[in-house]
PDB file of C-alpha atoms and ligand atoms in Angstrom:
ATOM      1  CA  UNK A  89      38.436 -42.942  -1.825  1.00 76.00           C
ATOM      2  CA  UNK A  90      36.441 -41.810   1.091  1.00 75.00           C
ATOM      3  CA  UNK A  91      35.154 -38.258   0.391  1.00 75.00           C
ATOM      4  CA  UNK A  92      35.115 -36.824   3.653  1.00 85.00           C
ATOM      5  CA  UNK A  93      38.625 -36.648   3.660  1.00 93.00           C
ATOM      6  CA  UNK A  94      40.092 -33.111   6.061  1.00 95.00           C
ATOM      7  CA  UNK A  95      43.723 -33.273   5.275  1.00 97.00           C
ATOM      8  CA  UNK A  96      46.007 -31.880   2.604  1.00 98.00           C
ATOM      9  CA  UNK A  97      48.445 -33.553   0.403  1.00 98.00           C
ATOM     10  CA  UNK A  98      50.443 -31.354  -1.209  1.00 98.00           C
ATOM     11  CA  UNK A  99      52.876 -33.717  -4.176  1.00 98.00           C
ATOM     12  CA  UNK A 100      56.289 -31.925  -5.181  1.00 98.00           C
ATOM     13  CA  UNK A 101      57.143 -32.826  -8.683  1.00 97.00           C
ATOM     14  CA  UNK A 102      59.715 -32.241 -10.875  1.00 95.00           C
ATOM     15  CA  UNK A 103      62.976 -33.180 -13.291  1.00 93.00           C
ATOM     16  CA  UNK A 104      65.903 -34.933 -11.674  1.00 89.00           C
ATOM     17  CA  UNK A 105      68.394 -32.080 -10.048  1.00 88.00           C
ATOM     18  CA  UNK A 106      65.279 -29.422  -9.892  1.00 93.00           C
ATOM     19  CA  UNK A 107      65.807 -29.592  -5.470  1.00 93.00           C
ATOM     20  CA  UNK A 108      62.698 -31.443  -4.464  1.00 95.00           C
ATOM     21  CA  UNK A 109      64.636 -32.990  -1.299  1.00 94.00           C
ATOM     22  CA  UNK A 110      66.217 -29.282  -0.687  1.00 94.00           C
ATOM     23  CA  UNK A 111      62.485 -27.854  -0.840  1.00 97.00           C
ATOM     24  CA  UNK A 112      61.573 -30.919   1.565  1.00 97.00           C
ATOM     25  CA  UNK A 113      64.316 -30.329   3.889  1.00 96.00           C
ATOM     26  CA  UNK A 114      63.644 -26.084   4.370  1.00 97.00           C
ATOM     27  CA  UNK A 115      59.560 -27.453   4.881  1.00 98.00           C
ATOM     28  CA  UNK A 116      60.410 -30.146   7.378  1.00 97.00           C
ATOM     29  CA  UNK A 117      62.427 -27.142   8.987  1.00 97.00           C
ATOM     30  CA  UNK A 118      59.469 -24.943   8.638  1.00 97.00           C
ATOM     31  CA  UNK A 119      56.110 -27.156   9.429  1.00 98.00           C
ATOM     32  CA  UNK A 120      57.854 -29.789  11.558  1.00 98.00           C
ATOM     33  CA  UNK A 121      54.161 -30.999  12.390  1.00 97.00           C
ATOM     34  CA  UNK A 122      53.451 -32.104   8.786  1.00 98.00           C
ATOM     35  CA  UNK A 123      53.558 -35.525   7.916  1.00 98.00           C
ATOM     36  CA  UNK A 124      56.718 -36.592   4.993  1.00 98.00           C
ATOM     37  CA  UNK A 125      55.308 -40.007   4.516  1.00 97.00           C
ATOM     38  CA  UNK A 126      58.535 -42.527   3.111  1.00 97.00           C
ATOM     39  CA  UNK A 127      58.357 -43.714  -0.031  1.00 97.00           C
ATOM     40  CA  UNK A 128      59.294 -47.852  -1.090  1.00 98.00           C
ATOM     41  CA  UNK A 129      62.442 -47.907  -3.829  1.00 98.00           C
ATOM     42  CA  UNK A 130      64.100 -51.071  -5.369  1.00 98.00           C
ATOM     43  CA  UNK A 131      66.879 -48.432  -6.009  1.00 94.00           C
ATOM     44  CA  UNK A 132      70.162 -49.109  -4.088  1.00 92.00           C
ATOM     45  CA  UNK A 133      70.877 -46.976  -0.999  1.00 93.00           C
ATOM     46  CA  UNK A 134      73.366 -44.329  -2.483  1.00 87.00           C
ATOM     47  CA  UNK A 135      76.050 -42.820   0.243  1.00 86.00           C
ATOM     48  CA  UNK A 136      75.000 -41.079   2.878  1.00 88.00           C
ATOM     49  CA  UNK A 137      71.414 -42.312   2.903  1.00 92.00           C
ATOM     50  CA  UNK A 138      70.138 -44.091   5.429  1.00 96.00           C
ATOM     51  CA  UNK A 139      67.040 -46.312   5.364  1.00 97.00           C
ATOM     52  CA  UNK A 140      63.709 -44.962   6.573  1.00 96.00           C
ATOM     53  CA  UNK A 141      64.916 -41.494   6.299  1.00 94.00           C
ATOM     54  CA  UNK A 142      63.516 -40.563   2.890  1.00 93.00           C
ATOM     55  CA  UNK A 143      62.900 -44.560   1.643  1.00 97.00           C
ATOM     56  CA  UNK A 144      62.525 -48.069   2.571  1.00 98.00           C
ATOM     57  CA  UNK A 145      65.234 -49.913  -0.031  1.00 98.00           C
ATOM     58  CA  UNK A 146      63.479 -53.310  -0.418  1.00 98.00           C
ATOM     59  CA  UNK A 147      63.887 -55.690  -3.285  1.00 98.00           C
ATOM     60  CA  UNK A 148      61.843 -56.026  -6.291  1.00 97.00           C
ATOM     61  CA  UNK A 149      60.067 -59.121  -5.269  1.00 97.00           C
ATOM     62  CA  UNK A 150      58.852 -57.332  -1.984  1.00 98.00           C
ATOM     63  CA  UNK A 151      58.306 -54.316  -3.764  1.00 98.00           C
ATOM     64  CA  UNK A 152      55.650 -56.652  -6.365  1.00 97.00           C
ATOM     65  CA  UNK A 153      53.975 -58.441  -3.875  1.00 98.00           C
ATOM     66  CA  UNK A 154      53.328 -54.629  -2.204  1.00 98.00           C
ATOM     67  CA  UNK A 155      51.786 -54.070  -5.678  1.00 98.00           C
ATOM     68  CA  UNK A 156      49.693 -57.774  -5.923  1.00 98.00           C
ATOM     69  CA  UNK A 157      48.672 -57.100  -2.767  1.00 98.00           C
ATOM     70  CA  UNK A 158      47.262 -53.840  -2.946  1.00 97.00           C
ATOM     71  CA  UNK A 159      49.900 -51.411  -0.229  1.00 98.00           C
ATOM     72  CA  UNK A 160      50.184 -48.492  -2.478  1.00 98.00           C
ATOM     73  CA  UNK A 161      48.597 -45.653  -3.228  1.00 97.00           C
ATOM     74  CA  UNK A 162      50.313 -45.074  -6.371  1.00 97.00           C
ATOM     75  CA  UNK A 163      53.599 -46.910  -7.448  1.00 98.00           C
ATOM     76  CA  UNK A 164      55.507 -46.646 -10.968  1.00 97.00           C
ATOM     77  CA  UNK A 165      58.637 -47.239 -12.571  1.00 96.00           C
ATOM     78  CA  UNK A 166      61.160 -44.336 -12.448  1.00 92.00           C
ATOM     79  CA  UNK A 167      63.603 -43.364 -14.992  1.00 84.00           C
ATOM     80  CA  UNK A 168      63.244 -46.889 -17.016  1.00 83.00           C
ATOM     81  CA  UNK A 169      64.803 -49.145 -13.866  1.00 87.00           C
ATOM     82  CA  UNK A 170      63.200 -49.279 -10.397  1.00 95.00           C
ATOM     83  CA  UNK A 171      60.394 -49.177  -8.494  1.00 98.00           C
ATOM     84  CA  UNK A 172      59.017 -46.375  -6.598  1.00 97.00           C
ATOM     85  CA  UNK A 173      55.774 -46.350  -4.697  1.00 98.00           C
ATOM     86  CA  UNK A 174      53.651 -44.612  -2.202  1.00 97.00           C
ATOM     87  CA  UNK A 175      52.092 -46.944   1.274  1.00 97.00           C
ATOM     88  CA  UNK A 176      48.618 -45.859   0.837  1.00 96.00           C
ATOM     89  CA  UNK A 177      47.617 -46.991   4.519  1.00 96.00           C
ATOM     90  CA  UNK A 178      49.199 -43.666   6.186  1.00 96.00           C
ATOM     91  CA  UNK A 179      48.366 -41.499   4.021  1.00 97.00           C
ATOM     92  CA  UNK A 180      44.781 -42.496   3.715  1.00 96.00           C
ATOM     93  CA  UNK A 181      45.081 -42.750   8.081  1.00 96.00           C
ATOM     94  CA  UNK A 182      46.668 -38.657   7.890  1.00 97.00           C
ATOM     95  CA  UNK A 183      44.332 -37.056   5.095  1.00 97.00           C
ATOM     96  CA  UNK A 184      40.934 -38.933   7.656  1.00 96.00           C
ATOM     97  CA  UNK A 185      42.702 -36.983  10.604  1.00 96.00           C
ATOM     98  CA  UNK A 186      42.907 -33.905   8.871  1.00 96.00           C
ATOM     99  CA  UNK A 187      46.775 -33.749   8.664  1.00 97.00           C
ATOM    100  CA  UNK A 188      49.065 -31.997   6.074  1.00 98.00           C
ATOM    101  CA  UNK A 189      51.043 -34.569   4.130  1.00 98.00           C
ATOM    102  CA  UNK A 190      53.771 -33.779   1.606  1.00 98.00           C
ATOM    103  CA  UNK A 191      55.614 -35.996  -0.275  1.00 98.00           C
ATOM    104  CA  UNK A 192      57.902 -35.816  -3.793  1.00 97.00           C
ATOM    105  CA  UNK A 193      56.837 -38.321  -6.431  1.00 97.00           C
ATOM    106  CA  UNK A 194      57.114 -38.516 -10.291  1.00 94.00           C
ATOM    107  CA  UNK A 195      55.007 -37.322 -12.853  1.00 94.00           C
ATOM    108  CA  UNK A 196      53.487 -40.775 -13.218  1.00 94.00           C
ATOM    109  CA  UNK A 197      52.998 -41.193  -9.607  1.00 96.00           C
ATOM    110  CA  UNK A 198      51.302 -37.454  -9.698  1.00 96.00           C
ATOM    111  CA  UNK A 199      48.985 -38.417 -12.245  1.00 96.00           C
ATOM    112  CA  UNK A 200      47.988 -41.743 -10.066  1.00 97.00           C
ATOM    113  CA  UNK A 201      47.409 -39.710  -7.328  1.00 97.00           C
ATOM    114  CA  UNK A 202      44.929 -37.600  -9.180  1.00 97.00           C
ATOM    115  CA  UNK A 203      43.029 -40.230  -9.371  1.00 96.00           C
ATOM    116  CA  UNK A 204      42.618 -41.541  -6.444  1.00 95.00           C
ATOM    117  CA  UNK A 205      42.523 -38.767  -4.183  1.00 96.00           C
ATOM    118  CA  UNK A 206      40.176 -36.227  -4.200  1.00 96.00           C
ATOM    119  CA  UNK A 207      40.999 -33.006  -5.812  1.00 96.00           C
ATOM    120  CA  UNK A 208      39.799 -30.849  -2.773  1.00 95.00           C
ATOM    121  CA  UNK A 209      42.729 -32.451  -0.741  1.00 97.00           C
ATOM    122  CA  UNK A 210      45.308 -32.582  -3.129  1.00 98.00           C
ATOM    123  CA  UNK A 211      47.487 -29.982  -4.413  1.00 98.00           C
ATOM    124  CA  UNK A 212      50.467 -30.553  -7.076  1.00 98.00           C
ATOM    125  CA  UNK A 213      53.378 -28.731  -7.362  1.00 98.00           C
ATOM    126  CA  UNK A 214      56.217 -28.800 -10.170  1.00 98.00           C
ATOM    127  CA  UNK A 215      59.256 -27.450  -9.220  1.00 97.00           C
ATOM    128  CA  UNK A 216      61.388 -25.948 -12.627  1.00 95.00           C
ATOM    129  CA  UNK A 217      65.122 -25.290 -13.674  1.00 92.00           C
ATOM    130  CA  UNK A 218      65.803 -22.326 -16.117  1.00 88.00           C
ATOM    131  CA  UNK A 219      68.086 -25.273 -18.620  1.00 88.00           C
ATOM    132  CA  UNK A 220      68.443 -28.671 -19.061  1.00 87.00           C
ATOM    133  CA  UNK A 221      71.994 -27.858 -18.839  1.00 87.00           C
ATOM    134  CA  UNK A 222      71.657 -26.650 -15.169  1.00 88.00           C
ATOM    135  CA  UNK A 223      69.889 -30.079 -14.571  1.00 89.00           C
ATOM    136  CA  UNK A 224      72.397 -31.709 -15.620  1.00 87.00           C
ATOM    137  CA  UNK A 225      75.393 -29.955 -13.736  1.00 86.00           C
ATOM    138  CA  UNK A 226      73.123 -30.424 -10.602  1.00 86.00           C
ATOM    139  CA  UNK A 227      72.922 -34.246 -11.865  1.00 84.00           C
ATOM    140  CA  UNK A 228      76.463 -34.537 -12.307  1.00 80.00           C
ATOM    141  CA  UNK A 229      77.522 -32.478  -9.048  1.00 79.00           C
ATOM    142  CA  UNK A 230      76.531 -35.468  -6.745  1.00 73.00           C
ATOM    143  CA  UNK A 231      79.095 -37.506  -8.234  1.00 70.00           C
ATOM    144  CA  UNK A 232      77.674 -40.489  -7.327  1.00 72.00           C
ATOM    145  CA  UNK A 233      75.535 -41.808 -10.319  1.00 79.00           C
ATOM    146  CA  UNK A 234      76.674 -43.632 -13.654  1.00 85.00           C
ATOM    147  CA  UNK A 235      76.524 -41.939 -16.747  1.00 86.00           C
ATOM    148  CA  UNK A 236      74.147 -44.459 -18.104  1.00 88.00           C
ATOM    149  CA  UNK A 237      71.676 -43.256 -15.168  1.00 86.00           C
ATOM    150  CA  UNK A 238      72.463 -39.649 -15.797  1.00 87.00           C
ATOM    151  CA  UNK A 239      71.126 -39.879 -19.647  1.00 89.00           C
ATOM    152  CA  UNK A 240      67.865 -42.141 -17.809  1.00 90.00           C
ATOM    153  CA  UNK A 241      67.359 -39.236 -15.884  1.00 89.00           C
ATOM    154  CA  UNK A 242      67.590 -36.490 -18.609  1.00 90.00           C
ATOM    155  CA  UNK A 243      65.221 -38.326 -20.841  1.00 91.00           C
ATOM    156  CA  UNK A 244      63.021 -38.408 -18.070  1.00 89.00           C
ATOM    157  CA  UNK A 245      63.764 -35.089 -17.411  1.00 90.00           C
ATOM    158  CA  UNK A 246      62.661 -33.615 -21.087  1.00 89.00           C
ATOM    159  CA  UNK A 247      59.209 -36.082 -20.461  1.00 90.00           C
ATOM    160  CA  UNK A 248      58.380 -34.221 -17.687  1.00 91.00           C
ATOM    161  CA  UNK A 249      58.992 -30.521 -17.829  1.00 91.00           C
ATOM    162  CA  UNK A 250      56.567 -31.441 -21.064  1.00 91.00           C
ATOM    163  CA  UNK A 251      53.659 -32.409 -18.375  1.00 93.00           C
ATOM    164  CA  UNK A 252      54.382 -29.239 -16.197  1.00 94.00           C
ATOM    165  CA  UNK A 253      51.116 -27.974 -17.228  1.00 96.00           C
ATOM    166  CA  UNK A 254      49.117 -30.800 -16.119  1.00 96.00           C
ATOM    167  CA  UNK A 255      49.767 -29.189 -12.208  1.00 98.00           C
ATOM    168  CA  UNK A 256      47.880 -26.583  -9.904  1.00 98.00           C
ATOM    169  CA  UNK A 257      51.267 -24.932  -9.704  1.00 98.00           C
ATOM    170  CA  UNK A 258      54.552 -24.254 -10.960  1.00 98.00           C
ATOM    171  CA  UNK A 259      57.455 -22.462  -9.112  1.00 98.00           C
ATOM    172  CA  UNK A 260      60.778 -21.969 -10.768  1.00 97.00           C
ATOM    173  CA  UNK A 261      64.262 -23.093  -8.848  1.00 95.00           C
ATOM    174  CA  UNK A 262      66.710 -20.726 -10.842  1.00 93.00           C
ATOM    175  CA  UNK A 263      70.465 -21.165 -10.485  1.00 87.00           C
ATOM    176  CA  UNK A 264      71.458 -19.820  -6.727  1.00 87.00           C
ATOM    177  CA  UNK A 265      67.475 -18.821  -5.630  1.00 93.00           C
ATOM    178  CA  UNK A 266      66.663 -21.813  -3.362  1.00 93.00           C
ATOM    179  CA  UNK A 267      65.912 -19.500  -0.781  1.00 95.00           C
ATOM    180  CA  UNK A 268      63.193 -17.243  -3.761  1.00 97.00           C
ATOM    181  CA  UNK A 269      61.629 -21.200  -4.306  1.00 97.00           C
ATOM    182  CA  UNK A 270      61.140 -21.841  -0.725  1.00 98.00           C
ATOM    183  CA  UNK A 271      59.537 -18.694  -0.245  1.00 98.00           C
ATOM    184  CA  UNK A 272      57.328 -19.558  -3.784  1.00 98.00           C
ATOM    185  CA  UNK A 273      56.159 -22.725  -2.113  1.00 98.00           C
ATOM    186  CA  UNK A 274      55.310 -22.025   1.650  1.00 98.00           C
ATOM    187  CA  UNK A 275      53.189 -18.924   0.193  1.00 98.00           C
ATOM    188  CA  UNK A 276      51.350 -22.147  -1.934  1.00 98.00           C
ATOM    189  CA  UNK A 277      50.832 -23.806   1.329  1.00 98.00           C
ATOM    190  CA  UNK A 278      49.865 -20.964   3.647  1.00 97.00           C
ATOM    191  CA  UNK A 279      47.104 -20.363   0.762  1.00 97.00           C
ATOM    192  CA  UNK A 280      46.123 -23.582   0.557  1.00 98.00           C
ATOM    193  CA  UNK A 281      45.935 -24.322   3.924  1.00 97.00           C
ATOM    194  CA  UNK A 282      43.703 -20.911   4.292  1.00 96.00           C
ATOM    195  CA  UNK A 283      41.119 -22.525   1.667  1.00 95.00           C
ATOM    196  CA  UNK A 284      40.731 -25.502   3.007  1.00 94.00           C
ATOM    197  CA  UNK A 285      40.360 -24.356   6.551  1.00 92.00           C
ATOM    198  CA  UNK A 286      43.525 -25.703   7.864  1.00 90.00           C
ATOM    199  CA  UNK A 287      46.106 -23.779   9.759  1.00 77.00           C
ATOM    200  CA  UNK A 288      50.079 -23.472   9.642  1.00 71.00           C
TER     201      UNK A 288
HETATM  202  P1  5GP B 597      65.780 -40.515  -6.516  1.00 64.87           P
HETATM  203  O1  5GP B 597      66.220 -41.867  -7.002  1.00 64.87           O
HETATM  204  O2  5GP B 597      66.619 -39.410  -7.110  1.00 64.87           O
HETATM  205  O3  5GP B 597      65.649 -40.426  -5.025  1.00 64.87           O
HETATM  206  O4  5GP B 597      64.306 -40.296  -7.082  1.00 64.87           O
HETATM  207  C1  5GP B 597      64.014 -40.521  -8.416  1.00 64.87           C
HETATM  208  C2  5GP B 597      62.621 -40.056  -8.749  1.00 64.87           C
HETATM  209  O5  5GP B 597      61.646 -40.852  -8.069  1.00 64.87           O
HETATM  210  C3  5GP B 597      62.310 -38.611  -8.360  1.00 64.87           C
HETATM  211  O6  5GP B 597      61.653 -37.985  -9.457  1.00 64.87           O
HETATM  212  C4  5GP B 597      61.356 -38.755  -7.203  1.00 64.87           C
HETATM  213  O7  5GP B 597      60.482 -37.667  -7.120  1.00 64.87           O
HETATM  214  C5  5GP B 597      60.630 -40.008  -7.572  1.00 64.87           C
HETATM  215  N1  5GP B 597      59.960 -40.615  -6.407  1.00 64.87           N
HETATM  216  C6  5GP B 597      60.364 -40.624  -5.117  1.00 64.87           C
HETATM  217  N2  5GP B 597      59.478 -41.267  -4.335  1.00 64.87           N
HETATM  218  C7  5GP B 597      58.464 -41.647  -5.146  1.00 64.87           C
HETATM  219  C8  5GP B 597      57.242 -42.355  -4.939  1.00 64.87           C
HETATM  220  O8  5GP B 597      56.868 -42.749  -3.842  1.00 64.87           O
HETATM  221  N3  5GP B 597      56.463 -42.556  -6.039  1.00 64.87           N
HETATM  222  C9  5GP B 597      56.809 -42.141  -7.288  1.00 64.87           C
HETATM  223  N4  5GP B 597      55.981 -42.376  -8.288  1.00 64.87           N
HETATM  224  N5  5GP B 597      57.961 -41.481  -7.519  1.00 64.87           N
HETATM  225  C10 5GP B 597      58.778 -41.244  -6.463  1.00 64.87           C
END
């Protein structure tokens, strides 16, 4: 990838039920001006979501001729079922304009990233619960996934609070301290944004 790159991405990782989209949500509040680039899914459209907010729902044969013919930036196989996978035209188009991007992938789609985009505009973030128990009462609370999906998820869960390591930073989530993790991650922005020249 080019290496004169200006912009930021900043990835937000992290176990099923940790609050990646309520981190998302309080930023898109905060920075309206970033960009929150959506993310392809074969994954059905669960209640309340609409298409194009978060996702494009498409089906698997769309989402593999994205992959034949190049479209993402990183793409990978969540959980053991669907597809999930980053456009790699607007992101490349916002880090060449010097925009701040932030988007919430997996652990396999944070490690893709790595290596395709250069480390001086990417930052990784994993977001952490105290307990897989809390995940899981998180998991369960939003009633609206199968219990065959809810042990995909903790397995993935337990893979990748082993990889929280492998990121520039990790905030915790505790029980009832969304507003604490918030705070944790715009300070990681405002820094990062400070290093690399870029304002908030
Ligand atoms: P959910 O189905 O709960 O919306 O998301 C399941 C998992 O897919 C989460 O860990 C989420 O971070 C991840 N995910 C969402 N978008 C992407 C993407 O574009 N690429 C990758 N690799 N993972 C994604």
């Amino acid at each position: 990838m080019d290496k004169n790159l200006t912009g930021l991405l900043f990835i937000i990782c992290g176990p099923s039920g940790v609050g990646k989209g309520t981190v998302i949500r309080h930023l898109k509040k905060k920075y309206p001006w970033f960009k929150y680039p959506i993310s392809h899914t074969t994954r059905e459209i669960r209640p309340g979501e609409k298409d194009g907010e978060v996702y494009h729902f498409i089906s698997r044969e769309e989402f593999e001729k994205g992959i034949k013919e190049g479209k993402f930036l990183e793409w990978a196989r969540v959980h053991e079922t669907n597809y999930y996978g980053t456009l790699k035209k607007p992101i490349i188009e916002a880090l060449k304009a010097g925009e701040v991007i932030v988007r919430e992938v997996d652990v396999q789609g944070a490690h893709s990233m790595k290596k395709v985009v250069p480390a001086k505009n990417l930052v990784t973030i994993f977001l952490k619960a105290e307990s897989k128990e809390k995940l899981l009462s998180r998991i369960a609370k939003r009633g609206e996934l199968p219990q065959a999906e809810i042990r995909r998820r903790m397995r993935s869960a337990e893979r990748e609070m082993d990889q929280a390591d492998d990121f520039n930073y990790q905030v915790w989530n505790l029980q009832d301290q969304i507003r604490k993790c918030v705070g944790d991650v715009k300070k990681i922005i405002e820094a990062e944004l400070k290093k690399a020249g870029l304002s908030a």
